[in-house]
Short mmCIF file of C-alpha atoms in Angstrom, two decimals:
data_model
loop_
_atom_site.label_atom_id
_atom_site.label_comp_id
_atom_site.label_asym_id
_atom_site.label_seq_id
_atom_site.Cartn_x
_atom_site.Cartn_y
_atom_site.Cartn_z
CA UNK A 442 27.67 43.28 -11.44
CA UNK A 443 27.27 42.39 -7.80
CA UNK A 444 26.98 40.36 -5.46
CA UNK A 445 23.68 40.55 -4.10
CA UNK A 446 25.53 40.77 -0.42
CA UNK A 447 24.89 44.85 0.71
CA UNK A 448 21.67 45.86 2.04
CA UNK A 449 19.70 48.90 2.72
CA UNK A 450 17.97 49.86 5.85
CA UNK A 451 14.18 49.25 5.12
CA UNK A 452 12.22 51.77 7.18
CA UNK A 453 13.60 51.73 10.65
CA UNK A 454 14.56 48.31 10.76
CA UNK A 455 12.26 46.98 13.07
CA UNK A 456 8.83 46.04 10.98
CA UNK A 457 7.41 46.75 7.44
CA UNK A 458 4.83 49.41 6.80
CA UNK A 459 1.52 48.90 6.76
CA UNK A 460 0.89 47.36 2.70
CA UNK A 461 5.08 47.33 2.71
CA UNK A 462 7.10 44.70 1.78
CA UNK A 463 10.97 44.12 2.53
CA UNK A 464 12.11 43.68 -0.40
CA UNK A 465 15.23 41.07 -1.23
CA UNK A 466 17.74 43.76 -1.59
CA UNK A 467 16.26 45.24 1.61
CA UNK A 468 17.38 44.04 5.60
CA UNK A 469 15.61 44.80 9.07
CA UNK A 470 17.56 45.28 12.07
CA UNK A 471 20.76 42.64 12.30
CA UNK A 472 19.18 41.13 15.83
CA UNK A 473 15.77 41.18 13.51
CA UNK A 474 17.70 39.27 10.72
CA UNK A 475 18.94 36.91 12.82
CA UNK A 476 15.63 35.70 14.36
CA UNK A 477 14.13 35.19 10.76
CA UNK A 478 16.92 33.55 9.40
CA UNK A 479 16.57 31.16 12.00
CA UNK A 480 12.93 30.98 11.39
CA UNK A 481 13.70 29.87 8.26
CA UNK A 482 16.07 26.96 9.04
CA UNK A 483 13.59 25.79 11.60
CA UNK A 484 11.01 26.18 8.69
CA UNK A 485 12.46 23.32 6.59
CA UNK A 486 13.34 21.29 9.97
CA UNK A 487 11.14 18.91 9.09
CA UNK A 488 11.39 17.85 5.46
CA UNK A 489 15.19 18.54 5.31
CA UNK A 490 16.07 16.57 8.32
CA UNK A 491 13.57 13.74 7.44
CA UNK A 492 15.00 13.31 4.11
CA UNK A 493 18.77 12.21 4.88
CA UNK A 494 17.61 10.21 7.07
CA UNK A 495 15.63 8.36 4.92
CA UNK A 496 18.72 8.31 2.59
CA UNK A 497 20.50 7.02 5.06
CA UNK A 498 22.44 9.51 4.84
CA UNK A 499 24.55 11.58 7.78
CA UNK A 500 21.77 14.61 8.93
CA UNK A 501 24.83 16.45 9.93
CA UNK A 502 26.49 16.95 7.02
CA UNK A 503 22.91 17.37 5.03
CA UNK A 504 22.57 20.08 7.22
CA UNK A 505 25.74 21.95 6.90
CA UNK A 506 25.47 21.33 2.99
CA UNK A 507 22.09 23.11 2.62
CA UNK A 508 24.10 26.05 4.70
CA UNK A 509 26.42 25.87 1.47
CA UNK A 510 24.04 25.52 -1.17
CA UNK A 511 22.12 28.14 0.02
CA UNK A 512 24.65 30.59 0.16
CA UNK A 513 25.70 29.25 -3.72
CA UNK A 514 22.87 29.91 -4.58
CA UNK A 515 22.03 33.34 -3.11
CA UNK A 516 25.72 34.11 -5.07
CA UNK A 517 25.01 32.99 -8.28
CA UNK A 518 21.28 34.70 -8.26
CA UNK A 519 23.40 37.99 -7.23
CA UNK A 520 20.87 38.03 -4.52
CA UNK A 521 17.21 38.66 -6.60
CA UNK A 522 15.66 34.68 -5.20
CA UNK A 523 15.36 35.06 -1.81
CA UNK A 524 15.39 31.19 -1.43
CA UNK A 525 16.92 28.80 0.65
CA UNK A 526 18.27 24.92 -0.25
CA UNK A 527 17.03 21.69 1.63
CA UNK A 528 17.89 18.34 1.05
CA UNK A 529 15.40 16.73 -2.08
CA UNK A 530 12.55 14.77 -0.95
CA UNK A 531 12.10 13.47 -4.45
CA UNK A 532 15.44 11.69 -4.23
CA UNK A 533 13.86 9.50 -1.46
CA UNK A 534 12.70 7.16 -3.67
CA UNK A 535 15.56 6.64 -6.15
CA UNK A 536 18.18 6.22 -2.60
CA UNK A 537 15.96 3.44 -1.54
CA UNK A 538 15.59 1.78 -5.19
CA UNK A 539 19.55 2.04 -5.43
CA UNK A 540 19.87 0.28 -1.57
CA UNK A 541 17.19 -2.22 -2.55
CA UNK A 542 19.57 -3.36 -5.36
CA UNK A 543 23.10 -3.58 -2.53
CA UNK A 544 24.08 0.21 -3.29
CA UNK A 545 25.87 1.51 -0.65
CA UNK A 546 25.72 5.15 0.77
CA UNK A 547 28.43 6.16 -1.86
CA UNK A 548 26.77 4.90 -5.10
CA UNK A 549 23.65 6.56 -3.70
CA UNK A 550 25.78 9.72 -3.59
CA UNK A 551 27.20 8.93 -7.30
CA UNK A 552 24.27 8.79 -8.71
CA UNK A 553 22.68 11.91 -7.43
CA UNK A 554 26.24 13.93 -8.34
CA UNK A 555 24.88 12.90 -11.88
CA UNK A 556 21.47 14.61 -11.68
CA UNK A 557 23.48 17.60 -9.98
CA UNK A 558 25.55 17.98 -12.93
CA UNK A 559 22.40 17.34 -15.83
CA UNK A 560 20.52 19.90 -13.32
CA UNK A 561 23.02 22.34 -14.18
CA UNK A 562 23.76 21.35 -17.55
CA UNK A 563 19.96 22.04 -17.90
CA UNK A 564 19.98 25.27 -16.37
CA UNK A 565 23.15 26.36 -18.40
CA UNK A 566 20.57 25.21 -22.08
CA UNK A 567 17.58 27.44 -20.32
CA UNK A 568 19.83 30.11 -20.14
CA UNK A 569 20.71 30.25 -23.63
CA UNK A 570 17.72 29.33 -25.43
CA UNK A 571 14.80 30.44 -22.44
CA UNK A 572 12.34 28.49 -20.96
CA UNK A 573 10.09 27.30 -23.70
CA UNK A 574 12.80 24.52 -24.25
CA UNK A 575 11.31 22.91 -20.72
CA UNK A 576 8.25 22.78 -22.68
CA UNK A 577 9.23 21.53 -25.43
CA UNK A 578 10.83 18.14 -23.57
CA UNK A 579 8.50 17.90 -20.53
CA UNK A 580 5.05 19.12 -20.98
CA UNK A 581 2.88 19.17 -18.01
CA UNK A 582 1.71 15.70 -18.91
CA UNK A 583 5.02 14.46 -18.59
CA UNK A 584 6.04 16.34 -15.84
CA UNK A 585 3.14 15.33 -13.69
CA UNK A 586 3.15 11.77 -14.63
CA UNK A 587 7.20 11.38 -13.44
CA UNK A 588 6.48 13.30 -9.98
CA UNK A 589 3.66 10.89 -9.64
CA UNK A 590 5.82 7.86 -10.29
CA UNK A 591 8.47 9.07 -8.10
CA UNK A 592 6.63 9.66 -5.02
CA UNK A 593 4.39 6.81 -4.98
CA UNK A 594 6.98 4.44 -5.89
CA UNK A 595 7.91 4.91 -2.15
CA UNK A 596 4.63 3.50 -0.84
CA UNK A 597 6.48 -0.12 -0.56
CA UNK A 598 8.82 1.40 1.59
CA UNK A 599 6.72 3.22 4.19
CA UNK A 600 4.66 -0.53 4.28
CA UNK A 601 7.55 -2.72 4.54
CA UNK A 602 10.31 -0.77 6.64
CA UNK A 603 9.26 2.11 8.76
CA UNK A 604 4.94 1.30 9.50
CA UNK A 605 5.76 -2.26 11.22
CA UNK A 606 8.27 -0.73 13.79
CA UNK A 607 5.44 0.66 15.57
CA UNK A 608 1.86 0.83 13.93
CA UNK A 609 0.11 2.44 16.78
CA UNK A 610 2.97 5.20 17.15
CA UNK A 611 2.91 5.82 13.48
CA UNK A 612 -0.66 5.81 12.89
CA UNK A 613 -0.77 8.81 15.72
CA UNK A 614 1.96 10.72 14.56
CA UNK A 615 -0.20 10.09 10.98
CA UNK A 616 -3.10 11.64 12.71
CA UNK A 617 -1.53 14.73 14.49
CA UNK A 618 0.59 15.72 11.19
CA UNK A 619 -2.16 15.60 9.44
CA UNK A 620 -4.27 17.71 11.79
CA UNK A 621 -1.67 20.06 11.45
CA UNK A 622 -1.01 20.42 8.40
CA UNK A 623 -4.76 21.17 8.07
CA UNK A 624 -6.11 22.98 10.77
CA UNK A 625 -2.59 24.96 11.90
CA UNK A 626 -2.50 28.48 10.34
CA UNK A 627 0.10 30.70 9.48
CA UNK A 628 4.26 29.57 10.07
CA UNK A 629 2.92 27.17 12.26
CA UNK A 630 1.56 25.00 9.37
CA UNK A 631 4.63 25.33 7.23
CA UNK A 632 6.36 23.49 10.32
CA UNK A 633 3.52 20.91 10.29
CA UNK A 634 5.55 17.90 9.58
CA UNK A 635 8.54 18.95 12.20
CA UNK A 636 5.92 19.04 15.16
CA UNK A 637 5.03 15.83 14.14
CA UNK A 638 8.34 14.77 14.45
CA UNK A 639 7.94 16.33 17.77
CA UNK A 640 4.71 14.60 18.88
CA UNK A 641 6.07 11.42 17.66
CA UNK A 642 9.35 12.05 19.85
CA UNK A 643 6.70 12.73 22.74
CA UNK A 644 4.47 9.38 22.07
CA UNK A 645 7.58 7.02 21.28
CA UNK A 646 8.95 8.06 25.09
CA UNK A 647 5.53 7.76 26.84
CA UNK A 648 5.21 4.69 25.43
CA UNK A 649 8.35 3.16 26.77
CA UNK A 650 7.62 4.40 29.85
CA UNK A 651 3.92 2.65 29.86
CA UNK A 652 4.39 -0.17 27.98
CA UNK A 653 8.28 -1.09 27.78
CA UNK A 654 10.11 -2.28 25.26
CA UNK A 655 8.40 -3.30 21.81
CA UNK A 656 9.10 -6.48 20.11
CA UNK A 657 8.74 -5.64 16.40
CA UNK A 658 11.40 -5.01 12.95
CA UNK A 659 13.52 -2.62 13.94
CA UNK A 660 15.10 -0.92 10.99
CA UNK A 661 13.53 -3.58 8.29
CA UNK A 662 15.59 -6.17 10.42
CA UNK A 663 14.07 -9.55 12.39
CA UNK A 664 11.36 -8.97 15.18
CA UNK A 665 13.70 -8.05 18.15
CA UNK A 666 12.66 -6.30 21.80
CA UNK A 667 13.84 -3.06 21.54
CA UNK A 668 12.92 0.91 22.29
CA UNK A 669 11.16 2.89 20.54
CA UNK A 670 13.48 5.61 21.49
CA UNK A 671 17.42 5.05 21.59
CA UNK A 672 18.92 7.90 22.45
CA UNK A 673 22.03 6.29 23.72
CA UNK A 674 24.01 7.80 20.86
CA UNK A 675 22.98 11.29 21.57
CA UNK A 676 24.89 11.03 25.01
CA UNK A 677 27.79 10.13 23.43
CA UNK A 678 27.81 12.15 20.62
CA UNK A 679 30.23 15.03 20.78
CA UNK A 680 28.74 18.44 20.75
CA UNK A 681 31.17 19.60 18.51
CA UNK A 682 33.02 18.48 15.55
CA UNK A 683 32.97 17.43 11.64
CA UNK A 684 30.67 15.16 9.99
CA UNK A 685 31.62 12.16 8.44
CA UNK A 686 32.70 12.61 4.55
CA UNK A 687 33.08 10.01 1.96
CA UNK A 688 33.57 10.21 -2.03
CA UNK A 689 30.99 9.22 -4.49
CA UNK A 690 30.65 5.62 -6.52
CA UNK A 691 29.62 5.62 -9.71
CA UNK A 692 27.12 2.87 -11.30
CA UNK A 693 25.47 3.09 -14.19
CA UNK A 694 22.46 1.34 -13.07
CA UNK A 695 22.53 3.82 -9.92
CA UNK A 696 22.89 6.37 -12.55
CA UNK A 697 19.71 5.48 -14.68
CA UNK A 698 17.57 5.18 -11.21
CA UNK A 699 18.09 8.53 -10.05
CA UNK A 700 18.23 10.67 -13.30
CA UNK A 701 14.01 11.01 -13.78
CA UNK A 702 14.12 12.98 -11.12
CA UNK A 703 15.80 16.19 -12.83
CA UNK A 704 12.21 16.31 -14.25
CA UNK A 705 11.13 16.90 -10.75
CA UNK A 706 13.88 19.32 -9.80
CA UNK A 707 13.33 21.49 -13.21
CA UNK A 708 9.67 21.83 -12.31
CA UNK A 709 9.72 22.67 -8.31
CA UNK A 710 12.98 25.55 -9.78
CA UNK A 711 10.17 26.77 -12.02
CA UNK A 712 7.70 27.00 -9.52
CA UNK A 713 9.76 28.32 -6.63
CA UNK A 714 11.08 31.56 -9.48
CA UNK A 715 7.06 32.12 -10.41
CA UNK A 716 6.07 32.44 -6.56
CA UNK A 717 8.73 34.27 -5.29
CA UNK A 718 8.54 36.71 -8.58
CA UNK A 719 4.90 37.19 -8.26
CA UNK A 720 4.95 38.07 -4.10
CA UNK A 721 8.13 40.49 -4.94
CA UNK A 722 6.76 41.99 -7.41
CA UNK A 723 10.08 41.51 -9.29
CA UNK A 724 9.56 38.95 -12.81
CA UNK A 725 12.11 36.50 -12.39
CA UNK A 726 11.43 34.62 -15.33
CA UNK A 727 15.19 35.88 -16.60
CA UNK A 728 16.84 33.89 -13.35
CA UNK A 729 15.44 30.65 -14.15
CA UNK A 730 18.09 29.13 -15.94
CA UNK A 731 20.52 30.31 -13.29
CA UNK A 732 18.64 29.54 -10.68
CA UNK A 733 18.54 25.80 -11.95
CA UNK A 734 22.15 25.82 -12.87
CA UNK A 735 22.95 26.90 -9.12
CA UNK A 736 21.06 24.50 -7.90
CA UNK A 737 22.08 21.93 -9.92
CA UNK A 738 26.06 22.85 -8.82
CA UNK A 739 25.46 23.17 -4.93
CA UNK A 740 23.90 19.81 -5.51
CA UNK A 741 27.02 18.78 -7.21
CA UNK A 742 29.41 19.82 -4.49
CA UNK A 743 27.24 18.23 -1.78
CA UNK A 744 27.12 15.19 -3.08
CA UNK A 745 30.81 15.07 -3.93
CA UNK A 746 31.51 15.18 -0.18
CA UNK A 747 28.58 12.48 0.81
CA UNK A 748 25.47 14.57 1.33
CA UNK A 749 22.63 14.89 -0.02
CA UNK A 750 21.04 16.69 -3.21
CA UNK A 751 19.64 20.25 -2.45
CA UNK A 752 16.29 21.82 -4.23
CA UNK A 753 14.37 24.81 -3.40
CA UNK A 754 11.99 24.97 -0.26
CA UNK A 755 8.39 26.59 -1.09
CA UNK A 756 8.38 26.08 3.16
CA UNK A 757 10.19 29.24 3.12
CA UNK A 758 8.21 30.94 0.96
CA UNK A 759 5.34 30.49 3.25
CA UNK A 760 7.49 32.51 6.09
CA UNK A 761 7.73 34.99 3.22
CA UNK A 762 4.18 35.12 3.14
CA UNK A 763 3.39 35.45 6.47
CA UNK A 764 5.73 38.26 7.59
CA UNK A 765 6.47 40.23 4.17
CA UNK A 766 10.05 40.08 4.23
CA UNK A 767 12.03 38.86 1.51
CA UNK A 768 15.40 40.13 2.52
CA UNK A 769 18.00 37.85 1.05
CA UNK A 770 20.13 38.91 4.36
CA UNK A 771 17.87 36.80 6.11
CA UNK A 772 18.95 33.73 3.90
CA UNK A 773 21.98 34.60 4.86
CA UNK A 774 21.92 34.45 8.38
CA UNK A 775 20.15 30.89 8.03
CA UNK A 776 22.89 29.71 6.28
CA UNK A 777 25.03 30.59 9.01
CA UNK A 778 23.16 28.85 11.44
CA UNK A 779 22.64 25.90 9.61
CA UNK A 780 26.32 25.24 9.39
CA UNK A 781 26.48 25.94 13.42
CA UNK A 782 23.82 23.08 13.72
CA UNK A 783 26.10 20.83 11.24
CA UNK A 784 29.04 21.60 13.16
CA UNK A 785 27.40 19.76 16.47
CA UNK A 786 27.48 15.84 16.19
CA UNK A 787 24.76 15.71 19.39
CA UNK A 788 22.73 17.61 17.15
CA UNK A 789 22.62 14.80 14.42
CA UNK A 790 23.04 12.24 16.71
CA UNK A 791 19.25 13.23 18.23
CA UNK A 792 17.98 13.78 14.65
CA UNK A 793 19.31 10.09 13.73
CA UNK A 794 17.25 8.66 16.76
CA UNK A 795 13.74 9.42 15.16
CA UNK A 796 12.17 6.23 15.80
CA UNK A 797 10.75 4.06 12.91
CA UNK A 798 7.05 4.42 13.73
CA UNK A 799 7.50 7.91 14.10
CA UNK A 800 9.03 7.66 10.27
CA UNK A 801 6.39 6.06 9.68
CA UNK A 802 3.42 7.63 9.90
CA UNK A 803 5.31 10.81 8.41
CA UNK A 804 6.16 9.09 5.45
CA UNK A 805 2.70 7.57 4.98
CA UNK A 806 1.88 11.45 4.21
CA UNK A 807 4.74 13.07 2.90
CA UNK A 808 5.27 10.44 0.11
CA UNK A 809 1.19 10.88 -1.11
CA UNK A 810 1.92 14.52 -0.91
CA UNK A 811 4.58 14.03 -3.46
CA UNK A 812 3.04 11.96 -5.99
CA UNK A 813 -0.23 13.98 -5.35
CA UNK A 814 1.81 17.17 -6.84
CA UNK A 815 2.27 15.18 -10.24
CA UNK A 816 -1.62 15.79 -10.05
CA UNK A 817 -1.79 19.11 -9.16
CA UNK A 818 0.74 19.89 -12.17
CA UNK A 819 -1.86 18.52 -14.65
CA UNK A 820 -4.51 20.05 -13.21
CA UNK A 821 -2.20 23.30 -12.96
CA UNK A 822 -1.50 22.70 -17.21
CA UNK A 823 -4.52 21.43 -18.08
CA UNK A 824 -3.70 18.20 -18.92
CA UNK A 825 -6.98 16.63 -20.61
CA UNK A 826 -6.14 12.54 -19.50
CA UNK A 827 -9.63 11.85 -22.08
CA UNK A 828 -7.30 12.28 -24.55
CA UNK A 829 -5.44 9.23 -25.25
CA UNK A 830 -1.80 11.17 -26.46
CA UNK A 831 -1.77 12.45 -22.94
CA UNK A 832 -3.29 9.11 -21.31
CA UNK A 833 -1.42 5.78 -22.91
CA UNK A 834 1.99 7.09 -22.36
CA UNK A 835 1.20 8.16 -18.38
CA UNK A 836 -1.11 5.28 -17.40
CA UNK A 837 1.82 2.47 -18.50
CA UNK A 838 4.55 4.62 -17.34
CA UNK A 839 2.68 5.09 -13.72
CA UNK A 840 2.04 1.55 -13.48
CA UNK A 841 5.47 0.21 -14.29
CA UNK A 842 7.35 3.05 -11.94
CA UNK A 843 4.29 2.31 -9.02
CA UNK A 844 4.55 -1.15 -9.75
CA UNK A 845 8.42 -2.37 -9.82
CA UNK A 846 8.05 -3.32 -13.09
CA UNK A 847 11.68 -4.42 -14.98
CA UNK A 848 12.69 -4.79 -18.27
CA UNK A 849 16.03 -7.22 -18.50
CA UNK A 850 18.62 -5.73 -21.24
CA UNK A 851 21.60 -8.26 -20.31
CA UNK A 852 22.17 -10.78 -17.63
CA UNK A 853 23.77 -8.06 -15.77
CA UNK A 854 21.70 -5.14 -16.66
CA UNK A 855 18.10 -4.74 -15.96
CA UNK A 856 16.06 -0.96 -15.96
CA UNK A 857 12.60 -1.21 -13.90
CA UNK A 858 10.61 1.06 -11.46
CA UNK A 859 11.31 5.02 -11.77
CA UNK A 860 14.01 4.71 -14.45
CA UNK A 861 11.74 2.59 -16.71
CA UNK A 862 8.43 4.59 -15.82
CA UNK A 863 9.59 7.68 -16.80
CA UNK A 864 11.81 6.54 -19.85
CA UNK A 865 8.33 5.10 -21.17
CA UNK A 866 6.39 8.73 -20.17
CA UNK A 867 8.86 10.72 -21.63
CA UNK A 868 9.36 8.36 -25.22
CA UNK A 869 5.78 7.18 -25.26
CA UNK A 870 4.70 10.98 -25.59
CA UNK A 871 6.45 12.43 -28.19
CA UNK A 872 6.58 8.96 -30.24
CA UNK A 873 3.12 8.75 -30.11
CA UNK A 874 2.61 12.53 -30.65
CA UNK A 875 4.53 12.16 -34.18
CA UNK A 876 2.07 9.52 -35.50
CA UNK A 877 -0.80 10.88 -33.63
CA UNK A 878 -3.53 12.74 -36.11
CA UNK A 879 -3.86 16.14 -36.23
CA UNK A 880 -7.25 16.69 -33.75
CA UNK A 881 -5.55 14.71 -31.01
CA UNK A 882 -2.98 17.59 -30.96
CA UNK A 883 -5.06 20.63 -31.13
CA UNK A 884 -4.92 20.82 -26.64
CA UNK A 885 -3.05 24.32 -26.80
CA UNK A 886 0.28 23.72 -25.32
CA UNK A 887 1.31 25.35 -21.93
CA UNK A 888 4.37 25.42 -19.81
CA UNK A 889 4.56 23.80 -16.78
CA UNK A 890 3.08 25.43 -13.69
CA UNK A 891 5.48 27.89 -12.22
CA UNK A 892 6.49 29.14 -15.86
CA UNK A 893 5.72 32.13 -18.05
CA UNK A 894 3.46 31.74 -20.83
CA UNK A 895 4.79 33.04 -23.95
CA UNK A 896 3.34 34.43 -27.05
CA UNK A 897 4.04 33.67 -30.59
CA UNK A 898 7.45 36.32 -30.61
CA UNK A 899 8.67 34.29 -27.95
CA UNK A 900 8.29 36.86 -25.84
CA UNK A 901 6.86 36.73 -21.95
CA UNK A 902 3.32 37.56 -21.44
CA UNK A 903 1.96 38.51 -18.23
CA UNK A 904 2.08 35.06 -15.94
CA UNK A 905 -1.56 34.47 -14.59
CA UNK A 906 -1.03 30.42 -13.95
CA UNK A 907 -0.59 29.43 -10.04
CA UNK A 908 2.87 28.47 -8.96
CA UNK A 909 3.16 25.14 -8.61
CA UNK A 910 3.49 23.23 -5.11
CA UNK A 911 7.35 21.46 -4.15
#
């Protein structure tokens, strides 16, 4: 069995046929290569750098990690998922829930090792008994009604630390990444939110040049003067060198946080397989559980050195789209230039100067886009919310993740917001489904979007749902 690391020639290297695709065991040109394997790594530029950041986490070593993961992962697939690994937007919310509480960068780290290793455990159990096991513990109502939780349990922070550093710079940046996202076409909007990051950039220096210094919170601190854009550090940052390490802390509490989002992880693995499998025209539905496993162990090995969690990118699978090659020798060369960019300090140094308003009015978007796909996964599974099975367990676990709401075990031990919210989802359901009558249960049950549907052998059938959304 191989590798998944030789290539044939598609063609004469330099573009596809007209109708032709490059398939993933298929390479252009090496100079051709190159230039979309960078496209991809400025593809997830935005989402990937934001992230760590938001972790407070260094973006130098998230950077070099994904490099890593991604080249795990293109191993362990044996190169069939073209796909490459980002930092986790849907740990966001549990690293700033485990920081509220006094957890440092290293419990942070501890507790997402955890979800690494139950992401791969998880993968390892879809392996041996197939998918219809994700079913049968997450059904789309569940599924949605965690993602939900988890991204708009972040709200409070966008409010409270980032918004107030600047309103009128974040509600700009708010209004240009939103125009992009929208009215941009093509690779250009898959990069939507990094030339926001760019426009911010642009407005936070024209401001200071107008206006001067701004007296507001500057990293959820006291109202001091300050600039909107520091970039003292970036002149002394080195332009080459290592980025700073440190072991993981474990914490129960941390722990309990941070492991809902697995749920989250599982279904954007599922949907990333379906998409990819359906543009290839190669079913992939057989690489699921390794494709989760690998993901779950790149995660693993990032966070054991103090990075961040990795999931698959569906950015990337929008260059895909748009230029019909799905060479895996592309991810390759991506890889290698994301651990160039996590090799140069200056590099992270300018990424770790974005200023807060600028944060903020990203964030004000990317975290409704995340709770918003918990939607589009019920609408995806046809989730009927009239019916009360599906509706009492999501509406009280929504409202206690949203809404901070705690539950005290011991003077010393307390579970509340995400951990709680999807505890109740997950238990509500099935508890309630086992005393529920019969008629509540008729909904025919589906996997979650980004799955196979499977017939009564337990065989696949032919997949007609839509992938699901990261």
């Amino acid at each position: 069995m191989g590798l998944g690391v030789r290539w044939t020639l598609h063609g004469d290297g330099r573009t596809p046929a007209p109708g032709a695709v490059v398939r993933p065991d298929e390479r252009l040109s090496w100079p051709r290569t190159a230039g979309l394997g960078a496209q991809h790594v400025v593809a997830m530029f935005g989402a990937s750098f934001v992230a760590p950041v938001l972790m407070g986490l260094d973006p130098n070593l998230a950077i070099m990690m994904s490099g890593v993961a991604t080249a795990i992962f293109l191993l362990a697939t044996r190169g069939r998922v073209p796909s490459y690994l980002g930092c986790s937007l849907s740990f966001v919310g549990v690293a700033a829930a485990i920081r509220a509480g006094g957890g440092s960068s290293a419990v942070v780290t501890g507790a997402v090792f955890v979800v690494g290793a139950a992401l791969f455990l998880a993968g390892l159990a879809v392996r041996r008994f197939g998918a219809r096991i994700i079913h049968a513990a997450m059904p789309p109502v569940v599924t949605g009604a965690v993602v939900m939780l988890i991204g708009f349990n972040l709200a409070p922070v966008t409010a409270s630390t980032y918004w107030p550093q600047d309103q009128w710079t974040a509600l700009l940046t708010m209004l240009f990444t939103g125009l992009a996202v929208v009215c941009l076409r093509g690779f250009w909007s898959r990069i939507a939110i990094f030339l926001g990051l760019l426009f911010g950039y642009a407005i936070s220096w024209i401001f200071d040049l107008v206006f001067g210094r701004i007296h507001s919170p500057a990293g959820g601190t006291e109202a001091v003067d300050h600039w909107r854009l520091d970039l003292s550090g970036v002149a002394k940052a080195d332009w080459f060198g290592l980025p700073s390490f440190h072991a993981p802390q474990f914490e129960w509490s941390a722990i309990l946080i941070a492991l809902p989002v697995v749920i989250a992880l599982i279904a954007e693995n599922a949907g990333h397989i379906k998409a990819v499998g359906e543009m290839t025209g190669d079913p992939l539905d057989d690489e699921l559980g390794t494709a989760i496993a690998a993901d779950g162990a790149a995660s693993m090995l990032s966070t054991a050195v103090g990075g961040p969690p990795n999931t698959t990118y569906s950015e990337n699978i929008g260059v895909m789209a748009a230029t019909r090659v799905y060479s895996t020798a592309a991810y390759w060369a991506a890889a290698g230039f994301a651990l160039l960019f996590g090799l140069c300090p200056k590099f992270g140094a300018v990424v770790a100067a974005i200023p807060g308003g600028v944060l903020g009015g990203i964030t004000v978007i990317l975290y409704g886009m995340i709770g918003l796909l918990g939607a589009q996964i019920w609408l995806n599974g046809r989730v009927d919310l009239r019916n009360p099975l599906n509706l009492v367990p999501a509406a009280a676990g929504i409202i206690i993740g949203i809404g901070g709401v705690t539950l005290r075990i011991t003077d010393s031990f307390e579970l509340g917001g995400i951990a709680l919210g999807t505890i109740v989802v997950i238990t509500g359901y099935h508890t309630l489904r086992y005393f529920a009558p019969e008629h509540l249960k008729r909904q025919e049950p589906l996997l979650d979007a980004g799955t196979s549907a499977y017939d009564d052998r337990g065989g696949p059938d032919a997949p007609d749902a839509p992938p699901a959304a990261r």
